[in-house]
Coordinates of C-alpha atoms and ligand atoms in Angstrom, one line a residue:
X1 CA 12.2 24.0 -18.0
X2 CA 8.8 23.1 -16.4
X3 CA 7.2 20.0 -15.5
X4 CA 4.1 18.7 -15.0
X5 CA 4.6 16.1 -12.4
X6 CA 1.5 13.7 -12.2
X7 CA 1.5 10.7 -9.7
X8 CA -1.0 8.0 -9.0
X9 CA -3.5 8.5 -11.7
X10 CA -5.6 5.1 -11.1
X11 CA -6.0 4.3 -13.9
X12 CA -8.8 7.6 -14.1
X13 CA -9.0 9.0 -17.2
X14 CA -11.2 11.8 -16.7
X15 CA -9.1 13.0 -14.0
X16 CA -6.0 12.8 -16.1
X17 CA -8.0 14.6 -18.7
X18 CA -9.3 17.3 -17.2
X19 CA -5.8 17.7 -15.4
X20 CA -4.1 17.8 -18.7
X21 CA -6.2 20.6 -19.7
X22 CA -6.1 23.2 -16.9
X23 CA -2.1 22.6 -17.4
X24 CA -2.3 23.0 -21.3
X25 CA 0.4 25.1 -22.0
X26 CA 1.8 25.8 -18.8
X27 CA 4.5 23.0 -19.1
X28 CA 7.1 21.5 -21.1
X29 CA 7.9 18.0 -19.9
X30 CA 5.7 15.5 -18.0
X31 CA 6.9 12.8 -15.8
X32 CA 5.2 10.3 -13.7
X33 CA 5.9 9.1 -10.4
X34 CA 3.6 5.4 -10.4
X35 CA 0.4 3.8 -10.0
X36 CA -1.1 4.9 -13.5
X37 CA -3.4 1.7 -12.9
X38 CA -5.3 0.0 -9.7
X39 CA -9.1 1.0 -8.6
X40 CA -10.1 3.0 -11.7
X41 CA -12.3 1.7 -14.4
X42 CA -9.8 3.0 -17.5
X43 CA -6.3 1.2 -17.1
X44 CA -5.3 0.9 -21.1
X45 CA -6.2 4.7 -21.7
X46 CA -4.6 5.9 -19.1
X47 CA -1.7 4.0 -19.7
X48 CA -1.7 4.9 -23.7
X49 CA -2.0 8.1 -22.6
X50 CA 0.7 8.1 -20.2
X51 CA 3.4 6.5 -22.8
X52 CA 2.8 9.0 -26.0
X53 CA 2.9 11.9 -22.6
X54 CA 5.7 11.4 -20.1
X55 CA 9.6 11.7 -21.0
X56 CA 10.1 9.7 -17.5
X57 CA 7.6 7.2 -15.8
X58 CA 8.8 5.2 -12.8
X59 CA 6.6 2.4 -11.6
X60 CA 4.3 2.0 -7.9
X61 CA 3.0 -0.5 -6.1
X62 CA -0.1 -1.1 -7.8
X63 CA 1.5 -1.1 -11.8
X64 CA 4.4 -4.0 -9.9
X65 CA 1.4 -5.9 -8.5
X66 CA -1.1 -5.3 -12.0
X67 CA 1.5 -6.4 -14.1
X68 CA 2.6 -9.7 -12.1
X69 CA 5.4 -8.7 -10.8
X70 CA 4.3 -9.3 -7.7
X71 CA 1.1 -11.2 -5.9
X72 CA -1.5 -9.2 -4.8
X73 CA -1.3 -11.2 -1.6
X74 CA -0.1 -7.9 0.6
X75 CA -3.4 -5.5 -0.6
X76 CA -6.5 -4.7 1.2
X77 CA -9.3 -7.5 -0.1
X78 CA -11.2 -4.3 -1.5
X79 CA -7.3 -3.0 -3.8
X80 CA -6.7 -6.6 -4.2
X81 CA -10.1 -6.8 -6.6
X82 CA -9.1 -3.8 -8.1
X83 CA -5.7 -4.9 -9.1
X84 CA -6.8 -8.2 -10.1
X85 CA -9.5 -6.6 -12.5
X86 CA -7.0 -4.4 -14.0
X87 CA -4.5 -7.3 -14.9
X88 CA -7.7 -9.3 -16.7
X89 CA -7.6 -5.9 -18.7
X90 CA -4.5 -5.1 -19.7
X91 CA -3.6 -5.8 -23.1
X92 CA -0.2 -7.3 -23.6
X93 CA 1.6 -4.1 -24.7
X94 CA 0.6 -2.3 -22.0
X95 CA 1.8 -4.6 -19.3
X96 CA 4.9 -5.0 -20.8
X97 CA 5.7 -1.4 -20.7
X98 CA 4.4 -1.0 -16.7
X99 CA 6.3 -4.5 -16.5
X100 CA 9.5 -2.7 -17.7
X101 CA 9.2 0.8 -15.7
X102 CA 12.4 1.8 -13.9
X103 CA 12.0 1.9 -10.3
X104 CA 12.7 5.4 -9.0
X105 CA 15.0 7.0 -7.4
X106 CA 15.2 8.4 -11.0
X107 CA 16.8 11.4 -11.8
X108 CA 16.3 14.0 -14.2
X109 CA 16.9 17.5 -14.4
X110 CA 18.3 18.3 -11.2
X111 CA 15.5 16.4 -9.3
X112 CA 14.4 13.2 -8.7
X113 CA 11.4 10.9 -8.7
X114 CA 10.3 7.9 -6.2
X115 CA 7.0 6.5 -5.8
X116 CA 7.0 5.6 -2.1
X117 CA 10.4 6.2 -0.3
X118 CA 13.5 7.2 -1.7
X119 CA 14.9 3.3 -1.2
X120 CA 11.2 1.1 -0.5
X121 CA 8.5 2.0 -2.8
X122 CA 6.1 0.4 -1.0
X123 CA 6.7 2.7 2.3
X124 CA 4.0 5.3 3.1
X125 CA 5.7 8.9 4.2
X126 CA 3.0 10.4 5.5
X127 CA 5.0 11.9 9.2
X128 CA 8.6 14.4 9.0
X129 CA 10.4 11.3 11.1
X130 CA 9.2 8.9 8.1
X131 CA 10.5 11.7 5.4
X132 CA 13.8 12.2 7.0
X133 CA 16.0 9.5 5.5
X134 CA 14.9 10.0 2.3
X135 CA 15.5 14.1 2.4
X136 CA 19.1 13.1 3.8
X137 CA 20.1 10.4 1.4
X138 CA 18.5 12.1 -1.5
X139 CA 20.8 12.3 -4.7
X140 CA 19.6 16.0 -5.5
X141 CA 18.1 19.1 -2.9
X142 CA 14.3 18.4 -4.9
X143 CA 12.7 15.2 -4.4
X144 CA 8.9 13.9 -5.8
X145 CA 7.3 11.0 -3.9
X146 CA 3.8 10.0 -4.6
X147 CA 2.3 7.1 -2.6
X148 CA 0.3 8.9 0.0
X149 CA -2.3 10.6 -2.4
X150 CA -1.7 13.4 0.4
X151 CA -0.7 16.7 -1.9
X152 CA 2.3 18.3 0.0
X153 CA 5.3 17.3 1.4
X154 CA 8.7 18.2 3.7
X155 CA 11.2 20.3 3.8
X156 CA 14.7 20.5 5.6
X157 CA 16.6 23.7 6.3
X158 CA 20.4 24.2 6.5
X159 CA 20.0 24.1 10.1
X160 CA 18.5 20.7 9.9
X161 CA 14.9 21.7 11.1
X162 CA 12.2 19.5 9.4
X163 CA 9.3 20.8 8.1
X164 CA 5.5 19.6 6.8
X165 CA 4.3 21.7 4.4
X166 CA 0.7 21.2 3.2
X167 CA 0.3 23.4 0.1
X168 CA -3.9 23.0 -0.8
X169 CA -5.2 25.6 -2.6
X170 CA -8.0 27.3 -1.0
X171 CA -11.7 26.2 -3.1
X172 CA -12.0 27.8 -6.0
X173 CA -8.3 28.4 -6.2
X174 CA -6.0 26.4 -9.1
X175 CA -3.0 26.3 -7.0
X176 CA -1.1 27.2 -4.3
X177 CA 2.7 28.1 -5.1
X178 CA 6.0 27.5 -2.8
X179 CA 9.6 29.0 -3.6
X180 CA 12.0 26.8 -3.4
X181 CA 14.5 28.1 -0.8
X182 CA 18.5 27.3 -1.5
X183 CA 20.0 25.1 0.9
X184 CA 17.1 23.9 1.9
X185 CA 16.5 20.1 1.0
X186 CA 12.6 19.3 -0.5
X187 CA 10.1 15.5 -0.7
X188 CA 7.5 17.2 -2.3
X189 CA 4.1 15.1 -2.9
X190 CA 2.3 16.7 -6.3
X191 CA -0.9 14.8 -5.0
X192 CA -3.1 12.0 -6.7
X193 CA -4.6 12.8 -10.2
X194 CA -6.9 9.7 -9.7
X195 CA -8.1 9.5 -5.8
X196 CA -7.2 12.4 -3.5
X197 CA -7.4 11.1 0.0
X198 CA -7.2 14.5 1.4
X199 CA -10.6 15.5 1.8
X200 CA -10.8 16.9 -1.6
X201 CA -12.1 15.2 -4.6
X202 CA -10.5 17.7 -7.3
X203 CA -7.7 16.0 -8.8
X204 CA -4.1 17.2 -8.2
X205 CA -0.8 17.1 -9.2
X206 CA 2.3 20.0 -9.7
X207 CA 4.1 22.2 -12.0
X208 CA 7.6 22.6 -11.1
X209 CA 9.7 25.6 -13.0
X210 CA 12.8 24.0 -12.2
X211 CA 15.2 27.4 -13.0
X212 CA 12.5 29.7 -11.0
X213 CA 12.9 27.6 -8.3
X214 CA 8.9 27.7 -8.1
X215 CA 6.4 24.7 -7.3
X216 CA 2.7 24.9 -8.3
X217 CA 0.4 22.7 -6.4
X218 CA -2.4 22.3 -8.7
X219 CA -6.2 21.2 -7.9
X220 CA -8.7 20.7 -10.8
X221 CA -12.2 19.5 -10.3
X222 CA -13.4 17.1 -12.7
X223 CA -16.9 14.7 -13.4
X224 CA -16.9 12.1 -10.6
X225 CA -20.0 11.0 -11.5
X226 CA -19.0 9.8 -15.2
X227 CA -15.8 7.3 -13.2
X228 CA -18.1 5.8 -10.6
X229 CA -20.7 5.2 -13.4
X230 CA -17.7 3.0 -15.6
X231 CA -16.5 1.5 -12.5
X232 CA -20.2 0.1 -11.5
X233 CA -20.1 -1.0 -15.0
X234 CA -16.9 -2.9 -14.6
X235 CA -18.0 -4.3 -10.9
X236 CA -15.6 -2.6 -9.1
X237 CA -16.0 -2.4 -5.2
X238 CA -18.5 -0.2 -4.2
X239 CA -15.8 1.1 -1.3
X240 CA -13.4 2.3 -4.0
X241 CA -16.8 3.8 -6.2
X242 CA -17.6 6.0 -3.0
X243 CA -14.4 7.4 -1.7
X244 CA -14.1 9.2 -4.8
X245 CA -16.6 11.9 -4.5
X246 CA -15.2 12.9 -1.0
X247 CA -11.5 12.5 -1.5
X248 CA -10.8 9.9 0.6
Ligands
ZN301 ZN1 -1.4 5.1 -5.2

């Protein structure tokens, strides 16, 4: 079985769009690992799109906080707008389904799903020490964690070394492919569909062949110039507009 693991779209449609058709075909289940909505301009579509698309969707910080869950009072001013803007938008279906999204750790498959850390969804694992906990307490030996919007991830061997792996592909490149090793224990981050912060703008997420024991790290250019133009539209900040055509 493959998977098209997408995490934090942003609510970015062309993104999403343009991801979903360099993968056509090359999956058979999609699953989402949070933050469909905050910054972009196109919350509901990406959201539509997301509930007709994914068999499993867990929730992030951004869909607890657009949803009213939670307060925005813990955001950035410049996220906090964002946010704010994107509850105004929702229409009531919609943010009853992000209202009801599991939490992760979710499992499925033989791997599982978690938007931040494996038990805090609001904690950033961006360093091995920070990754550690959640590659040892981890229900299954392959873990996705979103979050970060940084397209990689850790590993841990048999003999308890920890590992960063950063798996870009090179410009002009689709993807850049890592085989799972047994034994070895995996938080693997598929990247941000909506707003790399990597220094690349193209959007990215993963295909995982789950009995090939084979990762695809996937990065798809798409029109930046079409989002910032709907997010001026909608007033956005001009911060969040920016960062977008430099990938940070
Ligand atoms: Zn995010």
């Amino acid at each position: 079985m493959r998977f098209l693991i997408l995490s934090d779209i942003h609510a970015n449609l062309t993104a999403l769009e343009a991801s979903l058709a360099a993968s056509k075909g090359k999956w058979d289940k999609a699953v989402c690992l949070g933050d469909i909505v905050g910054y972009g301009p196109d919350p509901n579509e990406v959201v539509d799109r997301i509930r007709e698309l994914a068999t499993v969707t867990i929730r992030g910080n951004h869909d607890k906080v657009a949803c009213g869950l939670t307060s925005a009072d813990d955001f950035n001013p410049i996220a906090r707008a964002a946010v704010l803007w994107t509850r105004e938008q929702l229409r009531p279906e919609n943010r009853e389904y992000i209202e009801k999204l599991p939490v992760g750790p979710v499992s499925i498959n033989g791997f599982s799903l978690v938007h931040g850390a494996l038990r805090d969804e609001d904690e950033y694992v961006v360093a091995p020490a920070q990754a550690l906990d959640s590659l040892l307490e981890a229900p299954s030996p392959l873990t996705f964690f979103g979050h970060t919007h940084l397209q990689g991830g850790f590993s841990l061997a048999e003999d308890n070394s920890i590992q960063a792996l950063r798996f870009k592909p090179a410009d002009g490149e689709a993807f850049a492919k890592l085989e799972l090793k047994k034994g070895t224990s995996y938080l693997l981050n598929p990247g941000s569909v909506g707003q790399p912060r990597d220094g690349d703008p193209r959007a990215g997420f993963a295909i995982a062949d789950i009995e090939r024991r084979e990762v695809e790290f996937w990065r798809v250019p798409y029109e930046v110039e079409s989002v910032q133009q709907r997010m001026e539209k909608a007033g956005l900040p001009e911060q969040l507009i920016l960062r977008l055509s430099f990938g940070r």
